[in-house]
Short mmCIF file of C-alpha atoms in Angstrom, two decimals:
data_model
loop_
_atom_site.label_atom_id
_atom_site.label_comp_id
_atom_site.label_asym_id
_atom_site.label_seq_id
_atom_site.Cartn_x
_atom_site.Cartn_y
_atom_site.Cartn_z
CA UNK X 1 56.95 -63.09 20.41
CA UNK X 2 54.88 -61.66 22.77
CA UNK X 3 52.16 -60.45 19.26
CA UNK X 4 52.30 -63.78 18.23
CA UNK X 5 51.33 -65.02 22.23
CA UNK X 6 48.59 -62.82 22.26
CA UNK X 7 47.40 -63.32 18.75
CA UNK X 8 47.72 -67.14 19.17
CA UNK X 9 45.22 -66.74 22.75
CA UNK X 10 42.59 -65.07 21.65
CA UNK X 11 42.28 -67.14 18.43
CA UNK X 12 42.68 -70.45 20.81
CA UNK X 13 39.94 -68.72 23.32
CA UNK X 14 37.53 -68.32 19.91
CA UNK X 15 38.45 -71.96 18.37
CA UNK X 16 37.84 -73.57 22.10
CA UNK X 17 34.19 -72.00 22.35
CA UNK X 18 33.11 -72.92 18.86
CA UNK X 19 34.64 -76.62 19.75
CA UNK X 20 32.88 -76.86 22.83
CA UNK X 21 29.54 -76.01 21.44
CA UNK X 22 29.96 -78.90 18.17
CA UNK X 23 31.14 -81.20 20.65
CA UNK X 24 27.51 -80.64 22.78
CA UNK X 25 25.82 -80.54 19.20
CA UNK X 26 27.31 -84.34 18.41
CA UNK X 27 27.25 -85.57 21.21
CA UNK X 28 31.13 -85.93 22.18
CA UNK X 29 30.27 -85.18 26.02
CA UNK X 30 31.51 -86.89 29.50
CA UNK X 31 28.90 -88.26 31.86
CA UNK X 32 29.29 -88.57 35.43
CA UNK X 33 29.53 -92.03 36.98
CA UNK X 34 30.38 -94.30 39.78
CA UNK X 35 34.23 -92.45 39.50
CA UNK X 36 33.55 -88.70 37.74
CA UNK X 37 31.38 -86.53 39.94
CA UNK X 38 31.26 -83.64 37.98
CA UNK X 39 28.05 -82.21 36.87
CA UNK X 40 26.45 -82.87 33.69
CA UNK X 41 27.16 -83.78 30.41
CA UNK X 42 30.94 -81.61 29.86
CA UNK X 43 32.33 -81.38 26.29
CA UNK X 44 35.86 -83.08 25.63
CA UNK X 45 36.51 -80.26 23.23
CA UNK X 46 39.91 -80.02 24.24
CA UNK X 47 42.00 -82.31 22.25
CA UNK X 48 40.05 -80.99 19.34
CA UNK X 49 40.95 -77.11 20.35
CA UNK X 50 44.47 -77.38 21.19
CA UNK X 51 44.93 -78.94 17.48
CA UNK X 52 43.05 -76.85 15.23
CA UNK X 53 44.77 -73.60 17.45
CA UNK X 54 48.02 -75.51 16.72
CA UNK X 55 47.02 -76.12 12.74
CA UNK X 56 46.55 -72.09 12.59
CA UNK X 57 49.41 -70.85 14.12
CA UNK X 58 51.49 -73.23 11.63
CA UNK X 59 49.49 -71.59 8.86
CA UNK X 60 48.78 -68.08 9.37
CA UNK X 61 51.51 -67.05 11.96
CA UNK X 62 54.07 -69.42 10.05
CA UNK X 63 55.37 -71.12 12.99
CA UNK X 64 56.78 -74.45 11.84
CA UNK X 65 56.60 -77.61 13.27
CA UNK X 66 59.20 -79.61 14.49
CA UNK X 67 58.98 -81.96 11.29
CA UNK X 68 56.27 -81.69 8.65
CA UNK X 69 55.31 -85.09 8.98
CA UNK X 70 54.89 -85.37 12.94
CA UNK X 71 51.64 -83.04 12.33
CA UNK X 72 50.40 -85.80 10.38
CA UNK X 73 51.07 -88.52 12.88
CA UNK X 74 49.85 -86.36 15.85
CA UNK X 75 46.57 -85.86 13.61
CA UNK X 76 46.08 -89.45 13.38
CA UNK X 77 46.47 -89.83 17.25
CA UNK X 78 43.71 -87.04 17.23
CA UNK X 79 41.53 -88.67 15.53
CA UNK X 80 41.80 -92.23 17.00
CA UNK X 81 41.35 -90.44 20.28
CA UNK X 82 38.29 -88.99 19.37
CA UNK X 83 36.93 -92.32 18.12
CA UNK X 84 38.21 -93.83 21.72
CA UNK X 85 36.07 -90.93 23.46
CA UNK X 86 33.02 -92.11 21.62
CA UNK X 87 33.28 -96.03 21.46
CA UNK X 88 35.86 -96.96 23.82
CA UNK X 89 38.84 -98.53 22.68
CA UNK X 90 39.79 -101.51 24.57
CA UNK X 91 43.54 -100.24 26.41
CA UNK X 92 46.09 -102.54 25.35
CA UNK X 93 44.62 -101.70 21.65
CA UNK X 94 45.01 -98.40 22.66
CA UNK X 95 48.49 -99.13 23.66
CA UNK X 96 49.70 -100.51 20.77
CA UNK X 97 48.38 -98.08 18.38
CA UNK X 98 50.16 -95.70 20.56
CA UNK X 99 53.41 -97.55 19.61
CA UNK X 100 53.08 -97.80 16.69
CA UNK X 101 52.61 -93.58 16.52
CA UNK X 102 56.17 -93.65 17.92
CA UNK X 103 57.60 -95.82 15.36
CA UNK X 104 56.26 -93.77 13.18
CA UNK X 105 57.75 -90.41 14.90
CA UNK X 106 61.14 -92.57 14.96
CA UNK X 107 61.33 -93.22 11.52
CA UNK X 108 58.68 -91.55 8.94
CA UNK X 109 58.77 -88.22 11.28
CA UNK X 110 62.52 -87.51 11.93
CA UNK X 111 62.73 -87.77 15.43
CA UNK X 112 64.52 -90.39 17.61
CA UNK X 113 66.09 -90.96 20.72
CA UNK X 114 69.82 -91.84 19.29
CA UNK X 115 71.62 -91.22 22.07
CA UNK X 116 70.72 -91.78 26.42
CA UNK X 117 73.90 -90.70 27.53
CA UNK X 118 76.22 -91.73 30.03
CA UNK X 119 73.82 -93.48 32.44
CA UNK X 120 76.32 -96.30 33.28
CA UNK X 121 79.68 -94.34 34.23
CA UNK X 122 80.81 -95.95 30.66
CA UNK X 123 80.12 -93.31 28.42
CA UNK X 124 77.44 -92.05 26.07
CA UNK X 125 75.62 -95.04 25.24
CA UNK X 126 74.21 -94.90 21.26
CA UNK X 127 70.86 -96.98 20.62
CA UNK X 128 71.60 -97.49 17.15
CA UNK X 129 68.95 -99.90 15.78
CA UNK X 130 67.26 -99.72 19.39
CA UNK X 131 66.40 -96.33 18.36
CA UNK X 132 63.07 -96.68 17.03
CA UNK X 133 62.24 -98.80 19.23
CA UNK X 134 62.92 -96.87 22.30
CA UNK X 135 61.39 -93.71 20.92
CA UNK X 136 58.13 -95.75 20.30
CA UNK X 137 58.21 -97.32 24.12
CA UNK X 138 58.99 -93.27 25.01
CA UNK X 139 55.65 -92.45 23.32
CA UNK X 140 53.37 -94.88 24.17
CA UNK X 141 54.67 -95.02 27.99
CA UNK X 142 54.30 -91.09 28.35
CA UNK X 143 51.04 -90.55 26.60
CA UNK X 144 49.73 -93.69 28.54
CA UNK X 145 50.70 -91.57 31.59
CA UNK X 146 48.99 -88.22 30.63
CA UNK X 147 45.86 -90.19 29.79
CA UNK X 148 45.66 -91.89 32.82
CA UNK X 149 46.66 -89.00 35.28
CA UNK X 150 43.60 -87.01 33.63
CA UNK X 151 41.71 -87.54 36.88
CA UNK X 152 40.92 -83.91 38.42
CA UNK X 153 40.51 -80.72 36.92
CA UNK X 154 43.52 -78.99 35.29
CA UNK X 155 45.97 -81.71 35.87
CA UNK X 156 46.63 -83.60 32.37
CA UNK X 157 47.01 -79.92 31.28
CA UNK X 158 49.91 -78.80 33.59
CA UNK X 159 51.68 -80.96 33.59
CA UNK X 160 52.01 -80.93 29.98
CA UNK X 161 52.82 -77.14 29.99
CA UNK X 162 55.72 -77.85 33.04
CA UNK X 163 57.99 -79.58 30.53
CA UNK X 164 57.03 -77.21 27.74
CA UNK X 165 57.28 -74.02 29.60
CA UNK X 166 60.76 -75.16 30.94
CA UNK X 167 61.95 -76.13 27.61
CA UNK X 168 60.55 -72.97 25.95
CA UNK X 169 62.84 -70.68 28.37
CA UNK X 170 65.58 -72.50 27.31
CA UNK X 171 65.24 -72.09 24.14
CA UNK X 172 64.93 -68.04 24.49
CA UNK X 173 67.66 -68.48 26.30
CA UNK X 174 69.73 -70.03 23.80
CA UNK X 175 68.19 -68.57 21.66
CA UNK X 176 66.91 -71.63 19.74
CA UNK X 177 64.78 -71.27 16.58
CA UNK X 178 62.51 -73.96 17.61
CA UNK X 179 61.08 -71.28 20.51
CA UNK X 180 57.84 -70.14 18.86
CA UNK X 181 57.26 -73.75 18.04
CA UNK X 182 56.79 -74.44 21.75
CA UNK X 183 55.06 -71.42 22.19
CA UNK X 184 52.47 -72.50 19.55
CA UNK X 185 51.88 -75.40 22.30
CA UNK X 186 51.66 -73.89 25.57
CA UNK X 187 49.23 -71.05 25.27
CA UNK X 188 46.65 -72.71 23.39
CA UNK X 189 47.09 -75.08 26.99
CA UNK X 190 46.83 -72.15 29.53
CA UNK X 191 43.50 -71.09 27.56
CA UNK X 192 42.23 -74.71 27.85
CA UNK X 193 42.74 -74.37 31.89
CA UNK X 194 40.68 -70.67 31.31
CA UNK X 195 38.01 -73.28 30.43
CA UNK X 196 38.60 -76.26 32.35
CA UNK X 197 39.50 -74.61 35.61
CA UNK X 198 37.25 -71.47 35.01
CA UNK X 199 33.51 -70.35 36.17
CA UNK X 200 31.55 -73.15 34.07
CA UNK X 201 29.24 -69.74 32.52
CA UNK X 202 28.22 -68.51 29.18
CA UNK X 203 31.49 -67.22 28.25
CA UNK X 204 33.86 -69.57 29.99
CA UNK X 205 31.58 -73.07 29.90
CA UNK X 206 33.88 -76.33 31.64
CA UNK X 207 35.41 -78.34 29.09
CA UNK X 208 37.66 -82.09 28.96
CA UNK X 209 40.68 -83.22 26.93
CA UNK X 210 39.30 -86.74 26.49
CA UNK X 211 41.28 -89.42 25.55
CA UNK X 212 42.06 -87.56 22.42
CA UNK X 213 43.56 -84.60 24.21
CA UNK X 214 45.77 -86.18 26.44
CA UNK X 215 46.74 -88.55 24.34
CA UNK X 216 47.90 -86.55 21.82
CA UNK X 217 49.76 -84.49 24.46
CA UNK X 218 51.63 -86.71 25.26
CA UNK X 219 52.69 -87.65 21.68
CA UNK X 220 53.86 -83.93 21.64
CA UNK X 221 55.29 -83.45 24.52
CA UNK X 222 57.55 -86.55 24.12
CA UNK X 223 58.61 -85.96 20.48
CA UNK X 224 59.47 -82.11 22.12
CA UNK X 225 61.65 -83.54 25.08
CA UNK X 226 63.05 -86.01 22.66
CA UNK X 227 63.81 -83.39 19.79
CA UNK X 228 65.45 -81.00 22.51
CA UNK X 229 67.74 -83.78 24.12
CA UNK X 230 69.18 -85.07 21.19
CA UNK X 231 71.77 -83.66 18.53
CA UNK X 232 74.04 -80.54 18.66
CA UNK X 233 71.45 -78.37 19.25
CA UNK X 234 70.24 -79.93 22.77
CA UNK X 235 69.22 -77.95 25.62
CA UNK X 236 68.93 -80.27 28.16
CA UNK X 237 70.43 -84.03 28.89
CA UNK X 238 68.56 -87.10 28.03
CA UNK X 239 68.00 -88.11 31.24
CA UNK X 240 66.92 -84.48 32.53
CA UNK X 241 63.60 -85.45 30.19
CA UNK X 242 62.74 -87.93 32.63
CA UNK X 243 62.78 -85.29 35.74
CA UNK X 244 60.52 -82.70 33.59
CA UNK X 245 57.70 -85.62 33.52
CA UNK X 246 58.29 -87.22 36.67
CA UNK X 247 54.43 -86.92 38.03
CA UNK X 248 52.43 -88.52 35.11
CA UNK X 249 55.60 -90.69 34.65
CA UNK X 250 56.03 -92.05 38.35
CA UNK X 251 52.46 -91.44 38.73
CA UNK X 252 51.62 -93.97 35.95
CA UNK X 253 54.48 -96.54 36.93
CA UNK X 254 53.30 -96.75 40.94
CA UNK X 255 49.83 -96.87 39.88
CA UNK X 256 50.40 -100.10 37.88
CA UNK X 257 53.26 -101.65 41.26
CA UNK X 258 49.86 -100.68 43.21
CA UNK X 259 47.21 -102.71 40.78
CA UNK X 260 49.75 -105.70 40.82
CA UNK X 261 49.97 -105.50 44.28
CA UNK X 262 46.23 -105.90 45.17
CA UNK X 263 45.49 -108.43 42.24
CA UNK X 264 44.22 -105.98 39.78
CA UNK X 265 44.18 -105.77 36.20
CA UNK X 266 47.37 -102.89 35.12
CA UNK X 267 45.24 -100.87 32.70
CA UNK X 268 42.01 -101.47 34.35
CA UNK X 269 40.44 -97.53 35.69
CA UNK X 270 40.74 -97.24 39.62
CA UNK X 271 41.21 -94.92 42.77
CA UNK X 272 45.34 -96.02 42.98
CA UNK X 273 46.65 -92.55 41.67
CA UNK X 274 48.13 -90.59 43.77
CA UNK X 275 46.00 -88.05 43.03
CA UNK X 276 43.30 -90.30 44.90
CA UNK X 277 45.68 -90.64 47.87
CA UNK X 278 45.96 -87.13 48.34
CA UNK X 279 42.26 -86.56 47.80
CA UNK X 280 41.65 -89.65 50.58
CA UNK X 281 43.96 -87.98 52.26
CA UNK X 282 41.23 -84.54 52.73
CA UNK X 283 43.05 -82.04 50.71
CA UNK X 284 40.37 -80.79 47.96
CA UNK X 285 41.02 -81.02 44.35
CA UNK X 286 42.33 -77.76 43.80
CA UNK X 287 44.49 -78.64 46.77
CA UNK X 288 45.86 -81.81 45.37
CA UNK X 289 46.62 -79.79 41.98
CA UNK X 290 48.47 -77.59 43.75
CA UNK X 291 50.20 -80.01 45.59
CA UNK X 292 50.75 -82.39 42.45
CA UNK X 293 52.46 -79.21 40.84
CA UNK X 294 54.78 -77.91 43.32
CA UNK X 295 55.74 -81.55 43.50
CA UNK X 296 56.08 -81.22 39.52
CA UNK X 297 58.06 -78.02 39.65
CA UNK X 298 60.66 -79.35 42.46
CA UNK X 299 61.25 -82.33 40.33
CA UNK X 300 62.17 -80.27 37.69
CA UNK X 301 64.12 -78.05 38.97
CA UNK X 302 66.36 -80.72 40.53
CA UNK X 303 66.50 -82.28 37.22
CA UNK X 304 68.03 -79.12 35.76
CA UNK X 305 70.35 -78.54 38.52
CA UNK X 306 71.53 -82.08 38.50
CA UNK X 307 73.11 -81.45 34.92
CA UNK X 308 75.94 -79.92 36.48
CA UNK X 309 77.23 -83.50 37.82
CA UNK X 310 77.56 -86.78 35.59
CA UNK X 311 74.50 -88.34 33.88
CA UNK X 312 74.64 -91.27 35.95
CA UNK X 313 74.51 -89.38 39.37
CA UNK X 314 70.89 -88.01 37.80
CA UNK X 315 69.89 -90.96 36.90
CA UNK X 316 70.24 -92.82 40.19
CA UNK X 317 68.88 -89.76 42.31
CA UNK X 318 66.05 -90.42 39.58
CA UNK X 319 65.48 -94.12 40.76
CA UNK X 320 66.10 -92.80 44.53
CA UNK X 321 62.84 -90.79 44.15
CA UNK X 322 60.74 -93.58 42.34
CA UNK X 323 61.42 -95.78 44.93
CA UNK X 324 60.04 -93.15 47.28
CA UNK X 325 57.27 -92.08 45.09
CA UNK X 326 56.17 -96.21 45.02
CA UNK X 327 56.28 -96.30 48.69
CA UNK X 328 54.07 -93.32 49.73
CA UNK X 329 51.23 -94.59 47.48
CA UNK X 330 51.00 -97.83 48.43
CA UNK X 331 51.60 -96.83 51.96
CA UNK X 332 48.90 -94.28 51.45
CA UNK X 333 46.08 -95.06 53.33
CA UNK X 334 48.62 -95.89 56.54
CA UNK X 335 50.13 -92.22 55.76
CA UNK X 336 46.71 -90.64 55.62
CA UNK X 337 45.43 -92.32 58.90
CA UNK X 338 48.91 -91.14 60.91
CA UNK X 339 48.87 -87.85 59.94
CA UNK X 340 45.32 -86.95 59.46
CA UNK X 341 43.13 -89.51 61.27
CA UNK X 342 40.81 -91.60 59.42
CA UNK X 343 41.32 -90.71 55.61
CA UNK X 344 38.63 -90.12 53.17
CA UNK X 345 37.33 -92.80 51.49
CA UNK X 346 36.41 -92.47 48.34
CA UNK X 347 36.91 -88.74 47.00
CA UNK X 348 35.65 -89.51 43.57
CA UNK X 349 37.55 -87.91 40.14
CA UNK X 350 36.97 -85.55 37.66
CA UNK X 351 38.38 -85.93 34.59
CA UNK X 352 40.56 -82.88 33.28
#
């Protein structure tokens, strides 16, 4: 595994730099404005890179997919993504389309959430014809979230790979055959941060996942949580998913409390993340990664440990922590100005 690692990086480092440089040639570029402060026009190569790394390792290195089909779908998401990058879907278009790429994962691609286990003390609880459904809520809630916790640099990224990498040492653990598959995934991601999070030179120029990057992620990453929770051959519990994505989850859910709160329209772009808090708060951007990962890492890791006791104990330890999540960012600014004086307003964003 470790060949197919290091043939699958140096093939995604080759496939990123020849995206980055069509995606200057037509244009496909992020501009600074009144919220990005980055400098110059920076390629959103990375949707585009990840995929076509993720097309090659199917192909030459024979890793397969989870089904056939959700290749298909996740190319479709691409593509619309792309378009969105360029012209600017409006969001609740964006949305729907997004649901209707899990319906399509639900039923034309194989994988469904059947089963959410026994969240009520009652029992395993089957979805039956809520299946669908559900699935296609799952995917258009969590790649809503990545796309709209791609703020600052290197963010959207990791905490894609969090869930992956987790699930992938399962799997070697268990020694699942679905391993390589996750694999295929996560290093084409680390040599996206190479790029994103890099020196901005010749050989390593900055680069974006655009809407079609972390979009698609998150069609990826919830078909992976979903195929691993379900069936015989689960590694984790259903509800453990939620705990491996609780920062662009909860990030995404408080964000929208936040907007409602102070009149605002819920898909309309503002400062309410709580990536901006921290930022308003002084730490730097590389700070508030750090800090937005650790965060990431602790959820998960209680999530895992939690499996040991009853589904429903998870679950309301999961609600515990929203409710705490909610109330630090909208308490924010009154956090900020106790702890560290007058916060920072305004730190600006830049997209990852």
């Amino acid at each position: 595994m470790a060949i197919t690692a290091l043939i699958l990086g140096l093939s995604a480092l080759v496939i990123s730099r020849a995206c980055i440089s069509v995606a200057l040639e037509e244009g496909l570029v992020d501009h600074p404005d009144e919220r990005k402060t980055h400098q110059g026009a920076v390629p959103l190569a990375g949707g585009p890179a990840f995929f076509i790394t993720l097309i090659f390792g199917n192909l030459a290195l024979d890793i397969p997919p989870y089904t056939p089909t959700l290749l298909v779908i996740a190319a479709g998401v691409l593509l619309l993504g792309l378009y969105d990058d360029m012209n600017h879907i409006k969001a609740t278009f964006r949305l729907m389309l997004q649901f209707g790429a899990g319906l399509l994962i639900a039923t034309w691609g194989g994988i469904s959430i059947t089963n959410v286990g026994n969240l009520l003390a009652m029992g395993d609880i089957p979805l039956m014809v809520l299946a669908a459904p559900l699935t296609a809520l799952a995917v258009a809630g969590l790649s809503n979230a990545y796309n709209m916790i791609d703020g600052i640099d290197g963010l959207a990224a990791s905490t894609v790979i969090l869930p992956l990498a987790v699930l992938f040492a399962l799997a070697v653990q268990a020694g699942h055959p679905m391993a390589p598959t996750l694999l295929l995934m996560i290093v084409p991601l680390a040599v996206f941060l190479l790029y994103n999070l890099g020196p901005n030179n010749r050989w390593l120029p900055k680069m974006f996942l655009g809407d079609a990057g972390s979009v698609t992620l998150g069609v990826l990453v919830t078909a992976s949580l979903v195929y691993f929770s379900q069936g015989e051959q689960a590694l984790i519990n259903p509800v453990t998913a939620l705990w491996l994505v609780t920062v662009p989850l909860m990030d995404m859910l408080a964000t929208m409390l936040r907007r409602l709160k102070n009149g605002r329209h819920l898909m309309q772009a503002d400062r309410s993340h709580l990536h901006h808090a921290l930022m308003d708060m002084r730490f730097s951007r590389r700070q508030t990664l750090a800090l937005m990962l650790i965060y990431g890492v602790a959820c998960a890791g209680t999530g895992l440990w939690l499996e040991q006791f009853p589904e429903f104990i998870s679950m309301a330890a999961y609600f515990a922590l929203f409710g705490a999540h909610c109330l630090f960012v909208l308490k924010s600014e009154t956090i900020g100005r106790k702890l560290f004086g007058n916060s920072r307003a305004g730190g600006g964003s830049v997209p990852g």
